[in-house]
Amino acid sequence: VCTPAGYAYDIVPYVGAADPAADIRRLESTASLFGMTPAPPPVARVLELGCGTGANLLPLAIEYPHALIVGCDLARGAIASARATADALAIGNVDFRHASLADVDEGWGEFDYILCQDVFSWVAPELRRRILVILSRNLAPQGVGFVSHDALPGWHLHEVAREMMRYHTRDLAEQQAMIDQARALLSLAAEIQDQRSGTYAALIRDEYCLLSTIPDAELYHLLTEPHHRSFYFHDFIDELQGATLQWITDAGPGMCESWLPESAQTLLRQAPTLERQQYVDHLANCTFRRALVCRGDVQLRPRADPQVLRRLWIGLTAGARVERGIGCEGIRLLTDRGELVASDPVVGKALCTLDDARPELASCSRLFPAELPVDFLLDALRCGAIDGVLTPFTLTNRIDVLPTASPLVRLQARQGGFVTNQKSEPVRLSALSQFVAQRLDGTRDRRELAEEIERVIESGGLDVDIALAMLTGNPGELTDESLRDMRDNALLIDSNTREA
Ligand SMILES: C[S@@+](CC[C@H](N)C(=O)[O-])C[C@H]1O[C@@H](n2cnc3c(N)ncnc32)[C@H](O)[C@@H]1O
C-alpha cells in the first residue's frame, strides 16, 4: 500500500476512542429487534473501515477469541499502534491491514458486521461511494453495517466556525502554527461576541466552548480535511438506496419523540418512517447520526419486535440517573437529553433493581414476568438511558477477593489516557485508579494493593488527588475508593473469567 506522502493522519495521529454504539453486541440486539438474525458476536466476522488504532476492535478481539476481526486504515502509524497492542496482548484473531478502503474487494470475504466510524463525512466523494459499495458487497445476507456521519441542519452552524478558522490558516503549513492560529482567531471572535446578544454571538460562544474541549489533533483534522460533508437524513438515505442498501434505524443515543410537544408528535405520526426521521432532525437540530444499515433485500419489521425485547439483558447506562420518590410510582429516569417517567410501579421497581445492580444487567423477562412495558423500554433504549443486549457484557458489580480487570484495560491504564470498559465505553481514570487498574491481574488482594499504594505515595511516584487523600486518610480506604470507582465504571470482571 502506498500511503500518500504527507498523509494528514500520519503527520498528526488521531487518537480515537471506542464508540459504544458501534459495539457489535448493541448492533446485534438492535438489528434483531427489527427482524434480522445477525451472527452472534462470539463467532462473528467483523470488518472496520478506517479503524485507526483499533479502539473498537481490540476489546472485541480479546473478549471473543473465536470471532474473526479485520481492520484497515491508510495511516501507517495507526495500524502500527493497533498491531503493537494486539501483539502485546497476544491477540491472535485480529488482522490490522495497512490498506486503503479503496482496496477492499470481494477477496476480503463476507462480514457479519462492518463498522465505519467517523470516516464517511471526512473522505472524498469517491471513497464515500466506495464505503457503500463495500457494505452492499461484503456484508453477509444478515449482516449489519454501522456508518456514523455528520448531519444537517446542525452542521450548518458548526461550519461557521470551521470556515472562519480554515480561512485564517489557509496559507500555513506547519501544523502547530495552524492549530494555534485557529484557536487564537476563534478566541478573538468569542471575546468580541462575549457581551453581544443575537444569534451570531450565541453561536460563536457555543463553538468556542465546544472546540476548547477537543484535542489539538482533532482540531487539525477538522481544519485540513477538504472534502468534509455533512448530510441531511434524506440525502443519506438516497445514497444508501443508490447502493441497494437500506436503513435499519439510528444507533443513537438520540431524542425521544415523546419529549416533543404534542403538535410536533402529531406531525410525526402522520409522516412515513423515513420522513419522520428527517422532521426530527429539523426540529431538534441534529448534528450527528449513527446509521445501522443492511442489504436492500433484507425483510425488516416496521416496528421493534416485543419477542426480541423480552430476550434482552438490560441495564442502566453510566449517564442515566434514577430519581426515587416515595414507593415505586412516578420514578424518573434522567439522562442529559431528557427524562422518562415510570408511572407503572412495576417499571419503577425494575428501575430501582437495575440501579442497585449497576453496572450489571438483568434479564428483561425476569424483570417483567407479566406484561412488558414495550413503549417505555423502547424510549429508554432510544435515548440511551438503558442498554439492551442479547449477548450480555462480561462484567461484575462485585469486588472480588482478587479484583480483576481485562488485560486491555491494564495495558491502557499503563499507557495513560482512556481505558475501554467492558461495555465499550471510554473511561478516563483518576491517577489513583490508573495505578490500581494496572495491577488488577487477579493475583493481588486488597491488602497487597493498599501496600503498593502506600509505597508509591511515600516515594512521591503517585499524584493522588490531595482532597481524596485527606478525606479517606489511609491506603486501605484509597484502595476501596479506587475499586468502587472501577466497579461503577464497568471495569471489573469475574476473576474466574480472566483467562478467557
Ligand atoms: C477521523 S479518523 C477516525 C478513526 C476511527 N474510526 C475512530 O473513530 O477513532 C478517520 C480515519 O479514517 C482513515 N482513512 C481515511 N481515508 C482512508 C482510506 N482511504 N482508507 C482507509 N482509511 C482511511 C484515516 O487514516 C483515519 O484513521
XYZ file of C-alpha atoms and ligand atoms in Angstrom:
527
model
C 0.000 0.000 0.000
C 1.245 3.411 -0.834
C 0.108 5.990 1.703
C 0.393 9.435 0.086
C 3.419 11.429 1.225
C 2.400 13.886 3.920
C -0.751 11.910 4.742
C -2.588 14.022 7.312
C -3.323 11.111 9.691
C 0.367 10.177 9.736
C 1.550 13.754 10.255
C -0.872 14.248 13.137
C -2.016 10.921 14.607
C -5.680 10.793 15.526
C -6.295 9.138 18.845
C -9.833 7.910 18.584
C -11.849 6.197 21.282
C -14.287 3.316 21.031
C -17.864 4.327 20.213
C -20.149 2.268 22.480
C -22.886 2.494 19.847
C -20.616 0.617 17.414
C -20.241 -2.362 19.787
C -21.446 -5.379 17.807
C -23.471 -6.619 20.788
C -25.589 -3.485 20.516
C -25.736 -3.888 16.735
C -26.856 -7.494 17.166
C -29.706 -6.615 19.514
C -30.934 -3.591 17.568
C -30.940 -5.421 14.237
C -32.698 -8.374 15.900
C -35.396 -6.054 17.229
C -36.059 -5.049 13.623
C -36.448 -8.643 12.464
C -32.920 -9.602 11.461
C -30.929 -12.636 12.587
C -27.358 -11.337 12.701
C -24.439 -13.543 13.707
C -23.765 -13.960 17.435
C -20.812 -11.707 18.451
C -18.638 -14.521 19.898
C -18.230 -16.074 16.431
C -18.812 -13.064 14.213
C -16.703 -11.864 11.307
C -16.113 -8.136 11.759
C -14.533 -5.543 9.455
C -13.782 -1.937 10.319
C -13.030 0.591 7.591
C -10.691 3.333 8.838
C -10.140 1.532 12.132
C -7.439 3.944 13.363
C -5.618 2.487 16.373
C -8.195 -0.286 16.812
C -10.204 1.260 19.647
C -13.404 -0.539 18.592
C -11.832 -3.831 17.538
C -9.301 -4.661 20.255
C -11.853 -5.055 23.087
C -13.911 -7.392 20.880
C -10.928 -9.434 19.792
C -9.832 -10.004 23.358
C -13.295 -10.881 24.568
C -14.222 -13.167 21.676
C -11.211 -15.276 20.660
C -13.378 -17.164 18.131
C -14.500 -14.028 16.320
C -12.625 -13.105 13.162
C -11.716 -9.453 13.114
C -10.184 -7.309 10.393
C -9.396 -3.595 10.488
C -7.960 -1.445 7.726
C -6.580 2.060 7.721
C -4.428 4.126 5.429
C -2.474 5.629 8.339
C 0.731 3.665 8.791
C 1.209 4.906 12.372
C -2.328 3.997 13.471
C -2.011 0.459 12.102
C 1.424 0.046 13.709
C -0.070 1.096 17.053
C -3.045 -1.262 16.682
C -0.721 -4.161 15.816
C 1.594 -3.350 18.727
C -1.338 -3.536 21.149
C -2.558 -6.812 19.645
C 0.973 -8.261 19.907
C 1.459 -7.054 23.483
C -1.761 -8.823 24.465
C -1.070 -11.896 22.296
C -4.362 -11.423 20.467
C -4.362 -13.782 17.507
C -7.778 -13.258 15.936
C -7.378 -9.711 14.679
C -5.756 -8.677 11.432
C -4.886 -4.992 11.144
C -4.184 -4.223 7.493
C -2.362 -1.165 6.274
C -4.679 -0.649 3.321
C -6.947 1.905 1.768
C -10.622 1.133 1.944
C -10.457 1.587 -1.826
C -8.599 -1.769 -1.856
C -11.300 -3.737 -0.071
C -12.774 -6.129 -2.626
C -14.623 -9.472 -2.776
C -11.390 -11.223 -1.858
C -11.662 -9.820 1.666
C -14.727 -12.011 2.160
C -18.123 -11.538 3.749
C -18.586 -9.928 7.143
C -21.387 -10.107 9.689
C -20.634 -6.612 10.932
C -18.935 -3.762 9.061
C -18.077 -0.659 11.047
C -17.196 2.735 9.669
C -16.903 5.267 12.454
C -16.178 8.931 11.760
C -14.884 8.314 8.269
C -17.846 8.785 5.899
C -18.078 12.576 6.333
C -14.308 13.012 6.188
C -13.274 11.408 2.900
C -13.537 12.321 -0.784
C -16.818 11.560 -2.623
C -15.335 8.554 -4.476
C -14.308 6.981 -1.147
C -17.799 7.591 0.260
C -19.228 5.712 -2.708
C -16.652 3.021 -2.085
C -17.789 2.594 1.523
C -21.340 1.971 0.334
C -20.145 -0.484 -2.318
C -18.233 -2.420 0.366
C -21.320 -2.511 2.556
C -23.539 -3.794 -0.231
C -20.970 -6.331 -1.475
C -19.147 -7.543 1.648
C -21.996 -7.657 4.167
C -23.327 -11.165 4.831
C -27.037 -11.655 3.952
C -27.996 -10.851 7.565
C -25.005 -8.569 8.107
C -25.233 -5.223 9.880
C -23.309 -2.073 8.942
C -22.586 0.889 11.185
C -21.881 4.214 9.476
C -21.613 7.392 11.501
C -21.740 10.749 9.733
C -22.085 14.437 10.434
C -25.632 15.589 9.965
C -27.599 18.620 8.877
C -29.058 21.011 9.818
C -26.790 21.024 12.917
C -23.533 21.103 10.976
C -24.529 24.285 9.131
C -23.848 26.015 12.439
C -20.530 24.232 13.082
C -19.379 25.222 9.593
C -19.422 28.925 10.534
C -16.533 28.489 12.977
C -14.771 25.863 10.846
C -14.809 28.079 7.756
C -13.579 31.048 9.766
C -10.627 29.017 11.067
C -9.900 27.429 7.679
C -9.770 30.858 6.040
C -7.390 32.183 8.685
C -4.999 29.240 8.415
C -5.210 28.697 4.636
C -1.571 29.641 3.954
C 0.007 27.940 6.961
C 1.874 24.687 6.507
C 3.185 23.966 9.982
C 0.589 22.061 11.999
C 1.086 23.577 15.442
C 1.024 27.081 13.973
C -2.220 26.166 12.229
C -3.806 24.851 15.407
C -2.635 27.811 17.499
C -3.771 30.375 14.958
C -7.163 28.705 14.558
C -7.708 28.707 18.306
C -6.499 32.326 18.572
C -8.942 33.581 15.953
C -11.891 31.734 17.470
C -10.953 33.061 20.883
C -10.837 36.598 19.463
C -14.264 36.136 17.892
C -15.632 34.804 21.185
C -14.185 37.797 23.039
C -15.797 40.245 20.613
C -19.142 38.458 20.820
C -18.990 37.884 24.549
C -21.160 40.822 25.602
C -23.301 40.930 22.480
C -26.711 39.472 22.012
C -28.163 37.746 18.987
C -27.778 34.510 17.062
C -24.216 35.016 15.868
C -22.898 35.858 19.330
C -24.553 32.764 20.826
C -23.235 30.564 18.032
C -19.641 31.765 18.385
C -19.735 31.368 22.158
C -21.036 27.800 21.791
C -18.429 26.874 19.182
C -15.683 28.394 21.304
C -16.747 26.294 24.321
C -17.078 23.150 22.230
C -13.783 23.461 20.372
C -11.879 24.367 23.546
C -12.522 20.816 24.748
C -11.235 18.934 21.697
C -7.599 17.847 21.437
C -5.232 19.609 19.028
C -5.063 16.570 16.737
C -8.811 16.566 16.258
C -8.845 20.289 15.542
C -6.072 19.820 12.983
C -8.102 17.244 11.047
C -11.192 19.417 11.336
C -9.249 22.232 9.669
C -7.431 20.306 6.996
C -9.969 17.882 5.525
C -11.009 19.493 2.235
C -13.832 17.038 1.473
C -15.819 17.238 4.669
C -19.517 16.767 4.043
C -22.483 16.552 6.367
C -25.770 15.075 5.231
C -29.434 15.680 5.583
C -31.006 12.405 6.595
C -32.944 12.167 3.313
C -29.777 12.689 1.249
C -28.003 9.947 3.182
C -30.957 7.628 2.578
C -30.809 8.406 -1.163
C -27.130 7.446 -1.153
C -27.928 4.187 0.657
C -30.731 3.297 -1.728
C -28.491 4.059 -4.696
C -26.172 1.348 -3.381
C -29.047 -1.129 -2.766
C -28.702 -0.743 0.977
C -31.399 0.054 3.490
C -31.510 1.943 6.742
C -32.464 -0.144 9.766
C -32.511 2.550 12.429
C -30.247 5.023 14.168
C -27.901 3.547 16.731
C -28.399 6.616 18.915
C -28.423 7.705 21.613
C -30.956 10.247 20.495
C -34.102 12.068 21.306
C -37.426 10.508 22.237
C -40.348 11.742 20.225
C -42.377 11.820 23.437
C -40.230 14.770 24.557
C -41.562 16.923 21.720
C -44.744 18.993 22.111
C -47.995 17.239 21.231
C -48.339 19.239 17.964
C -44.914 18.014 16.798
C -45.796 14.440 17.736
C -48.976 14.709 15.647
C -46.953 15.888 12.645
C -44.523 12.997 13.098
C -47.269 10.395 13.456
C -48.609 11.409 10.050
C -45.243 11.039 8.308
C -43.833 7.760 6.958
C -40.880 6.329 8.940
C -38.035 7.826 6.943
C -39.609 11.268 6.547
C -40.324 11.239 10.245
C -36.607 10.936 10.916
C -35.914 13.949 8.734
C -38.511 16.003 10.614
C -36.943 15.027 13.938
C -33.560 16.242 12.641
C -35.069 19.560 11.560
C -36.981 20.045 14.778
C -34.133 19.043 17.097
C -31.151 20.408 15.095
C -29.397 17.088 14.572
C -25.605 17.283 14.192
C -24.560 13.636 14.102
C -26.044 10.279 13.177
C -25.067 6.677 13.559
C -26.859 4.711 10.875
C -27.353 0.976 11.073
C -27.690 -0.418 7.563
C -28.243 -3.752 5.879
C -28.607 -5.202 2.402
C -31.554 -3.998 0.379
C -33.159 -7.450 0.174
C -33.490 -7.943 3.952
C -37.088 -8.075 5.195
C -37.220 -5.586 8.055
C -40.015 -5.221 10.580
C -41.574 -1.738 10.635
C -41.605 -1.767 14.458
C -39.405 -3.381 17.088
C -40.308 -6.983 17.917
C -41.584 -7.371 21.526
C -40.485 -11.035 21.496
C -36.881 -9.940 20.998
C -37.283 -7.192 23.575
C -38.243 -9.847 26.092
C -34.988 -11.740 25.414
C -32.762 -8.710 26.096
C -30.465 -8.165 29.031
C -30.975 -4.616 30.152
C -29.026 -2.294 32.418
C -28.822 1.404 33.206
C -26.196 3.323 31.278
C -23.499 5.273 33.109
C -25.143 8.619 32.332
C -28.641 7.605 33.479
C -29.929 8.546 36.918
C -32.890 7.064 38.723
C -34.697 9.602 40.857
C -36.610 7.729 43.504
C -39.598 9.244 45.179
C -41.672 7.506 47.788
C -42.580 3.986 46.726
C -42.072 2.840 43.158
C -44.579 5.090 41.385
C -43.543 8.160 39.413
C -39.886 7.199 39.441
C -37.944 9.313 36.991
C -35.215 8.111 34.697
C -32.996 11.042 33.780
C -30.401 11.467 31.061
C -28.642 14.615 29.907
C -31.062 14.670 26.944
C -34.312 14.464 28.876
C -36.285 12.319 31.244
C -38.760 9.454 31.241
C -41.314 8.894 33.969
C -42.172 5.375 35.079
C -45.791 5.760 36.136
C -46.270 1.991 36.382
C -44.943 0.753 39.776
C -43.665 -2.455 38.136
C -41.461 -0.366 35.871
C -40.393 1.794 38.821
C -39.437 -1.294 40.803
C -37.442 -2.675 37.866
C -35.554 0.615 37.548
C -34.663 0.503 41.258
C -33.474 -3.098 40.851
C -31.276 -2.082 37.925
C -29.983 0.950 39.834
C -28.944 -1.260 42.759
C -27.321 -3.807 40.434
C -25.233 -1.303 38.438
C -23.304 -1.847 36.278
C -24.705 -5.362 35.855
C -27.579 -6.153 33.559
C -30.710 -8.137 34.287
C -32.868 -10.283 32.074
C -35.890 -8.422 30.765
C -38.149 -11.455 31.106
C -37.185 -11.747 34.768
C -37.747 -8.082 35.490
C -41.106 -8.152 33.700
C -42.565 -11.668 34.038
C -46.039 -10.409 33.130
C -46.618 -7.572 30.710
C -43.641 -5.954 29.027
C -43.604 -2.109 29.117
C -42.737 -2.015 25.419
C -43.039 1.739 24.787
C -41.122 2.666 27.939
C -38.296 0.253 27.133
C -38.027 1.379 23.520
C -37.913 5.039 24.600
C -35.293 4.251 27.263
C -33.177 2.383 24.708
C -33.612 5.158 22.155
C -32.466 7.948 24.486
C -29.548 5.921 25.816
C -30.874 5.593 29.370
C -30.675 1.819 29.215
C -28.539 -0.657 27.377
C -30.167 -3.715 25.871
C -28.166 -6.644 24.547
C -28.822 -10.249 23.601
C -25.206 -11.192 24.278
C -24.516 -9.836 27.764
C -21.428 -7.838 28.670
C -18.776 -9.615 30.704
C -18.610 -7.647 33.925
C -19.322 -7.845 37.604
C -20.625 -5.493 40.270
C -18.787 -7.475 42.962
C -15.357 -6.542 44.202
C -13.716 -9.958 44.334
C -11.055 -11.017 46.808
C -8.661 -10.856 43.875
C -10.157 -7.997 41.828
C -9.591 -8.357 38.112
C -9.668 -6.109 35.054
C -9.168 -7.194 31.440
C -5.608 -7.284 30.049
C -6.561 -4.494 27.640
C -7.671 -2.230 30.488
C -4.444 -2.955 32.356
C -2.397 -2.079 29.291
C -4.381 1.073 28.539
C -4.049 2.172 32.181
C -0.265 1.775 31.848
C -0.279 3.931 28.719
C -2.353 6.712 30.315
C -5.378 8.314 28.651
C -8.662 6.486 28.263
C -9.376 2.880 29.115
C -12.180 0.991 27.392
C -14.592 -0.602 29.818
C -16.492 -3.891 29.439
C -19.340 -2.069 27.690
C -17.017 -0.482 25.103
C -17.251 2.921 26.729
C -14.156 5.099 27.013
C -13.449 5.932 30.662
C -10.918 8.436 31.959
C -9.452 7.192 35.228
C -8.031 9.235 38.094
C -4.286 8.880 38.701
C -5.056 6.598 41.630
C -7.367 4.295 39.667
C -4.903 4.241 36.797
C -2.255 2.971 39.211
C -4.585 0.361 40.673
C -6.076 -0.758 37.318
C -2.633 -1.769 36.029
C -2.317 -4.182 38.941
C -5.685 -5.917 38.628
C -4.428 -9.139 37.075
C -6.251 -11.246 39.649
C -3.159 -12.021 41.730
C -3.340 -9.209 44.300
C -5.826 -8.827 47.106
C -6.952 -5.586 48.679
C -4.162 -5.620 51.282
C -1.423 -6.063 48.679
C -2.900 -3.288 46.556
C -3.006 -0.993 49.588
C 0.653 -1.740 50.364
C 1.642 -0.839 46.809
C -0.360 2.378 47.030
C 1.335 3.256 50.303
C 4.804 2.626 48.854
C 4.200 4.675 45.728
C 2.702 7.599 47.657
C 5.675 7.579 50.038
C 8.110 7.589 47.133
C 6.258 10.527 45.557
C 5.510 8.399 42.492
C 1.743 8.918 42.531
C -0.020 12.208 42.491
C -3.137 11.236 44.405
C -5.782 13.896 44.479
C -4.988 15.730 47.726
C -8.622 16.200 48.700
C -9.240 12.470 48.265
C -6.165 11.519 50.287
C -7.201 13.820 53.137
C -10.753 12.628 53.035
C -10.024 8.939 53.063
C -6.830 9.064 55.059
C -5.248 5.663 54.659
C -4.131 3.425 51.767
C -6.803 0.793 52.559
C -9.542 3.359 52.103
C -7.907 4.712 48.968
C -7.846 1.161 47.584
C -11.530 0.679 48.334
C -12.367 4.024 46.795
C -10.494 3.123 43.642
C -12.014 -0.364 43.394
C -15.504 1.096 43.764
C -14.646 3.607 41.054
C -13.628 0.754 38.768
C -16.648 -1.364 39.595
C -19.000 1.574 38.931
C -17.275 2.206 35.621
C -17.825 -1.385 34.454
C -14.131 -2.221 34.540
C -14.167 -5.270 36.814
C -14.631 -8.797 35.542
C -15.202 -12.000 37.433
C -11.762 -13.287 38.499
C -12.658 -16.711 37.019
C -13.028 -15.214 33.541
C -9.635 -13.524 33.483
C -8.030 -16.169 31.263
C -10.995 -16.330 28.864
C -11.483 10.676 11.984
S -10.480 9.261 11.898
C -11.473 8.018 12.670
C -10.695 6.844 13.154
C -11.512 5.806 13.912
N -12.529 5.218 13.073
C -12.122 6.428 15.136
O -13.305 6.792 15.092
O -11.424 6.588 16.129
C -10.575 8.821 10.181
C -9.755 7.596 9.858
O -10.047 7.199 8.522
C -8.828 6.810 7.925
N -8.934 6.905 6.458
C -9.156 7.993 5.707
N -9.143 7.660 4.403
C -8.933 6.331 4.339
C -8.823 5.400 3.283
N -8.911 5.765 2.011
N -8.607 4.102 3.591
C -8.501 3.707 4.882
N -8.579 4.555 5.917
C -8.797 5.842 5.651
C -7.824 7.784 8.497
O -6.480 7.333 8.315
C -8.267 7.855 9.933
O -7.651 6.872 10.720
